[in-house]
């Protein structure tokens, strides 16, 4: 019914690929090399360069951030409105069903 498939090498011989690599226990890991120590008198160079913002790029960055805030706010408000509308409609349905059940129990 269900038979496992053996992976085949992409070579033209179509010989089955070995599933596991042999593990040898006599290989020892090489010791980690020690990093060279820098002399204390030389100050370390800064690893990151500072970003220079021009006034135009600062305005563009602020406008982009404002647009993101407006879009995320609109999405969140619309989701809240959808939840409020759904809750109100479920409440109306519950009241109508309660009235119908009460009328049926009175035998009207």
Coordinates of N, CA and C in Angstrom, one line a residue:
X1 N 0.8 -1.2 0.0 CA 0.0 0.0 0.0 C 0.9 1.3 0.0
X2 N 1.5 1.6 1.1 CA 2.4 2.7 1.2 C 3.8 2.2 1.3
X3 N 4.6 2.5 0.3 CA 6.0 2.1 0.3 C 6.9 3.3 0.3
X4 N 8.0 3.2 1.1 CA 8.9 4.3 1.2 C 9.7 4.4 -0.1
X5 N 10.0 5.7 -0.4 CA 10.8 5.9 -1.7 C 12.2 6.2 -1.3
X6 N 13.1 5.6 -2.0 CA 14.6 5.8 -1.8 C 15.0 7.0 -2.7
X7 N 15.7 8.0 -2.2 CA 16.2 9.0 -3.0 C 17.2 8.5 -4.0
X8 N 17.1 9.1 -5.2 CA 18.0 8.6 -6.3 C 18.9 9.8 -6.7
X9 N 20.2 9.5 -6.9 CA 21.2 10.5 -7.3 C 20.7 11.1 -8.7
X10 N 21.0 12.3 -8.9 CA 20.7 12.9 -10.2 C 21.6 12.5 -11.3
X11 N 22.6 11.6 -11.0 CA 23.5 11.1 -12.0 C 22.8 10.2 -13.0
X12 N 23.3 10.0 -14.2 CA 22.7 9.2 -15.2 C 22.6 7.7 -14.8
X13 N 23.4 7.3 -13.8 CA 23.4 5.9 -13.4 C 22.2 5.5 -12.6
X14 N 21.4 6.5 -12.0 CA 20.3 6.2 -11.2 C 20.5 5.3 -10.0
X15 N 21.7 5.3 -9.5 CA 22.0 4.5 -8.3 C 21.5 5.2 -7.1
X16 N 21.0 4.4 -6.1 CA 20.4 5.0 -4.9 C 21.4 5.7 -4.1
X17 N 21.1 6.9 -3.6 CA 22.0 7.7 -2.8 C 22.1 7.1 -1.4
X18 N 23.2 7.2 -0.8 CA 23.3 6.7 0.6 C 22.5 7.6 1.5
X19 N 21.8 7.0 2.5 CA 20.9 7.8 3.3 C 21.7 8.4 4.5
X20 N 22.7 7.7 5.0 CA 23.4 8.2 6.2 C 24.9 8.2 5.9
X21 N 25.6 9.2 6.4 CA 27.0 9.3 6.2 C 27.7 8.5 7.4
X22 N 28.8 7.8 7.1 CA 29.4 7.0 8.2 C 30.0 8.0 9.2
X23 N 29.9 7.7 10.5 CA 30.4 8.5 11.6 C 31.7 7.9 12.1
X24 N 32.8 8.6 12.2 CA 34.0 8.1 12.7 C 34.2 8.7 14.1
X25 N 34.5 7.8 15.1 CA 34.7 8.3 16.5 C 36.1 8.7 16.8
X26 N 37.1 8.4 15.9 CA 38.5 8.7 16.3 C 38.8 10.2 15.9
X27 N 38.0 11.0 15.3 CA 38.3 12.3 14.9 C 38.0 13.2 16.1
X28 N 39.0 14.0 16.5 CA 38.8 14.9 17.6 C 38.7 16.4 17.1
X29 N 37.8 17.2 17.7 CA 37.7 18.5 17.2 C 38.9 19.3 17.4
X30 N 39.2 20.2 16.5 CA 40.4 21.1 16.6 C 40.2 22.1 17.7
X31 N 41.2 22.5 18.4 CA 41.0 23.6 19.4 C 40.7 24.9 18.7
X32 N 39.9 25.7 19.4 CA 39.6 27.0 18.8 C 40.8 27.9 18.9
X33 N 41.1 28.7 17.8 CA 42.2 29.6 17.8 C 41.9 30.8 18.7
X34 N 42.9 31.2 19.4 CA 42.8 32.4 20.3 C 42.9 33.7 19.5
X35 N 42.0 34.6 19.7 CA 42.1 35.9 18.9 C 43.3 36.7 19.4
X36 N 43.9 37.4 18.5 CA 45.0 38.3 18.9 C 44.6 39.4 19.8
X37 N 45.4 39.7 20.7 CA 45.0 40.8 21.7 C 45.6 42.1 21.1
X38 N 44.7 43.1 21.1 CA 45.1 44.4 20.6 C 45.8 45.2 21.7
X39 N 46.8 46.0 21.4 CA 47.5 46.7 22.5 C 46.5 47.8 23.1
X40 N 46.7 48.0 24.4 CA 45.8 48.9 25.1 C 46.0 50.4 24.7
X41 N 47.1 50.8 24.1 CA 47.3 52.2 23.8 C 46.6 52.6 22.5
X42 N 46.2 51.7 21.7 CA 45.5 52.0 20.4 C 44.0 52.1 20.6
X43 N 43.4 53.2 20.4 CA 41.9 53.2 20.6 C 41.2 52.4 19.5
X44 N 40.1 51.7 19.9 CA 39.4 50.9 19.0 C 38.7 51.7 18.0
X45 N 38.7 51.3 16.7 CA 37.9 52.0 15.7 C 36.5 51.8 15.8
X46 N 35.6 52.8 15.6 CA 34.2 52.5 15.7 C 33.7 51.5 14.6
X47 N 32.9 50.6 15.1 CA 32.5 49.5 14.2 C 31.4 49.9 13.2
X48 N 30.6 51.0 13.6 CA 29.5 51.4 12.8 C 29.8 52.9 12.4
X49 N 29.4 53.2 11.2 CA 29.5 54.6 10.8 C 28.2 55.3 11.1
X50 N 28.3 56.6 11.5 CA 27.0 57.3 11.9 C 26.3 57.6 10.6
X51 N 24.9 57.6 10.7 CA 24.1 58.0 9.6 C 23.8 59.5 9.6
X52 N 24.1 60.1 8.5 CA 23.8 61.5 8.4 C 22.5 61.8 7.7
X53 N 21.6 62.5 8.4 CA 20.3 62.8 7.8 C 20.3 64.2 7.3
X54 N 19.9 64.4 6.0 CA 19.7 65.7 5.5 C 18.3 66.2 5.9
X55 N 18.1 67.5 5.8 CA 16.7 67.9 6.1 C 15.6 67.3 5.2
X56 N 15.9 67.1 4.0 CA 15.0 66.5 3.1 C 14.7 65.0 3.5
X57 N 15.7 64.3 3.8 CA 15.5 62.9 4.2 C 14.8 62.8 5.5
X58 N 15.0 63.7 6.4 CA 14.3 63.7 7.7 C 12.8 64.0 7.5
X59 N 12.5 64.9 6.6 CA 11.1 65.2 6.3 C 10.4 64.0 5.7
X60 N 11.1 63.3 4.8 CA 10.6 62.1 4.1 C 10.4 61.0 5.1
X61 N 11.3 60.9 6.0 CA 11.2 59.8 7.1 C 10.0 60.1 8.0
X62 N 9.8 61.4 8.4 CA 8.7 61.8 9.2 C 7.4 61.5 8.5
X63 N 7.3 61.9 7.2 CA 6.1 61.7 6.4 C 5.8 60.2 6.3
X64 N 6.8 59.4 6.0 CA 6.6 58.0 5.9 C 6.1 57.4 7.2
X65 N 6.6 57.8 8.3 CA 6.2 57.3 9.6 C 4.7 57.8 9.9
X66 N 4.4 59.0 9.5 CA 3.0 59.4 9.7 C 2.1 58.7 8.9
X67 N 2.5 58.3 7.6 CA 1.6 57.6 6.8 C 1.4 56.2 7.3
X68 N 2.4 55.6 7.9 CA 2.3 54.2 8.5 C 1.3 54.3 9.6
X69 N 1.5 55.3 10.5 CA 0.6 55.4 11.6 C -0.9 55.6 11.2
X70 N -1.1 56.4 10.2 CA -2.5 56.6 9.7 C -3.1 55.3 9.1
X71 N -2.3 54.6 8.3 CA -2.8 53.3 7.7 C -3.1 52.3 8.8
X72 N -2.2 52.1 9.8 CA -2.4 51.1 10.8 C -3.6 51.5 11.7
X73 N -3.7 52.8 11.9 CA -4.9 53.3 12.7 C -6.2 53.1 12.0
X74 N -6.2 53.3 10.7 CA -7.4 53.1 9.9 C -7.8 51.6 9.9
X75 N -6.8 50.7 9.8 CA -7.1 49.3 9.8 C -7.6 48.9 11.2
X76 N -7.0 49.3 12.2 CA -7.5 49.0 13.6 C -8.9 49.5 13.8
X77 N -9.2 50.7 13.4 CA -10.5 51.3 13.6 C -11.6 50.5 12.8
X78 N -11.2 50.1 11.6 CA -12.2 49.3 10.8 C -12.4 48.0 11.4
X79 N -11.4 47.4 12.0 CA -11.6 46.1 12.7 C -12.5 46.2 13.9
X80 N -12.3 47.3 14.7 CA -13.1 47.5 15.8 C -14.5 47.8 15.4
X81 N -14.7 48.5 14.4 CA -16.1 48.8 13.9 C -16.8 47.5 13.4
X82 N -16.0 46.6 12.8 CA -16.6 45.3 12.3 C -17.0 44.5 13.5
X83 N -16.2 44.5 14.6 CA -16.5 43.7 15.8 C -17.7 44.3 16.5
X84 N -17.8 45.6 16.5 CA -19.0 46.3 17.2 C -20.3 46.0 16.4
X85 N -20.2 46.0 15.1 CA -21.4 45.8 14.3 C -21.9 44.3 14.4
X86 N -20.9 43.4 14.5 CA -21.2 42.0 14.7 C -21.8 41.7 16.0
X87 N -21.3 42.4 17.1 CA -21.8 42.2 18.4 C -23.2 42.7 18.5
X88 N -23.5 43.9 17.9 CA -24.8 44.5 17.9 C -25.8 43.6 17.2
X89 N -25.5 43.0 16.1 CA -26.4 42.2 15.3 C -26.6 40.9 16.1
X90 N -25.6 40.3 16.7 CA -25.8 39.1 17.5 C -26.7 39.4 18.7
X91 N -26.6 40.6 19.3 CA -27.5 41.0 20.4 C -28.9 41.1 20.0
X92 N -29.2 41.7 18.8 CA -30.5 41.8 18.3 C -31.1 40.4 18.0
X93 N -30.3 39.5 17.4 CA -30.8 38.2 17.2 C -31.1 37.4 18.5
X94 N -30.3 37.6 19.5 CA -30.6 37.0 20.8 C -31.9 37.5 21.4
X95 N -32.1 38.8 21.3 CA -33.4 39.3 21.9 C -34.6 38.8 21.1
X96 N -34.5 38.8 19.8 CA -35.6 38.2 19.0 C -35.9 36.8 19.3
X97 N -34.8 36.0 19.4 CA -35.0 34.6 19.7 C -35.6 34.4 21.1
X98 N -35.2 35.2 22.1 CA -35.7 35.1 23.4 C -37.2 35.4 23.4
X99 N -37.6 36.5 22.7 CA -39.1 36.8 22.6 C -39.8 35.7 21.9
X100 N -39.3 35.0 20.9 CA -40.0 34.0 20.2 C -40.1 32.7 21.1
X101 N -39.1 32.4 21.9 CA -39.2 31.3 22.8 C -40.2 31.5 23.9
X102 N -40.2 32.8 24.4 CA -41.2 33.1 25.5 C -42.6 33.0 25.0
X103 N -42.8 33.5 23.7 CA -44.2 33.4 23.1 C -44.6 31.9 22.9
X104 N -43.6 31.1 22.5 CA -43.9 29.7 22.3 C -44.3 29.0 23.6
X105 N -43.6 29.4 24.7 CA -43.9 28.7 26.0 C -45.2 29.2 26.5
X106 N -45.7 30.3 26.2 CA -47.0 30.8 26.7 C -48.1 30.2 25.9
X107 N -47.8 29.6 24.7 CA -48.8 28.9 23.9 C -49.6 29.8 23.0
X108 N -49.0 30.9 22.6 CA -49.7 31.8 21.7 C -49.6 31.4 20.3

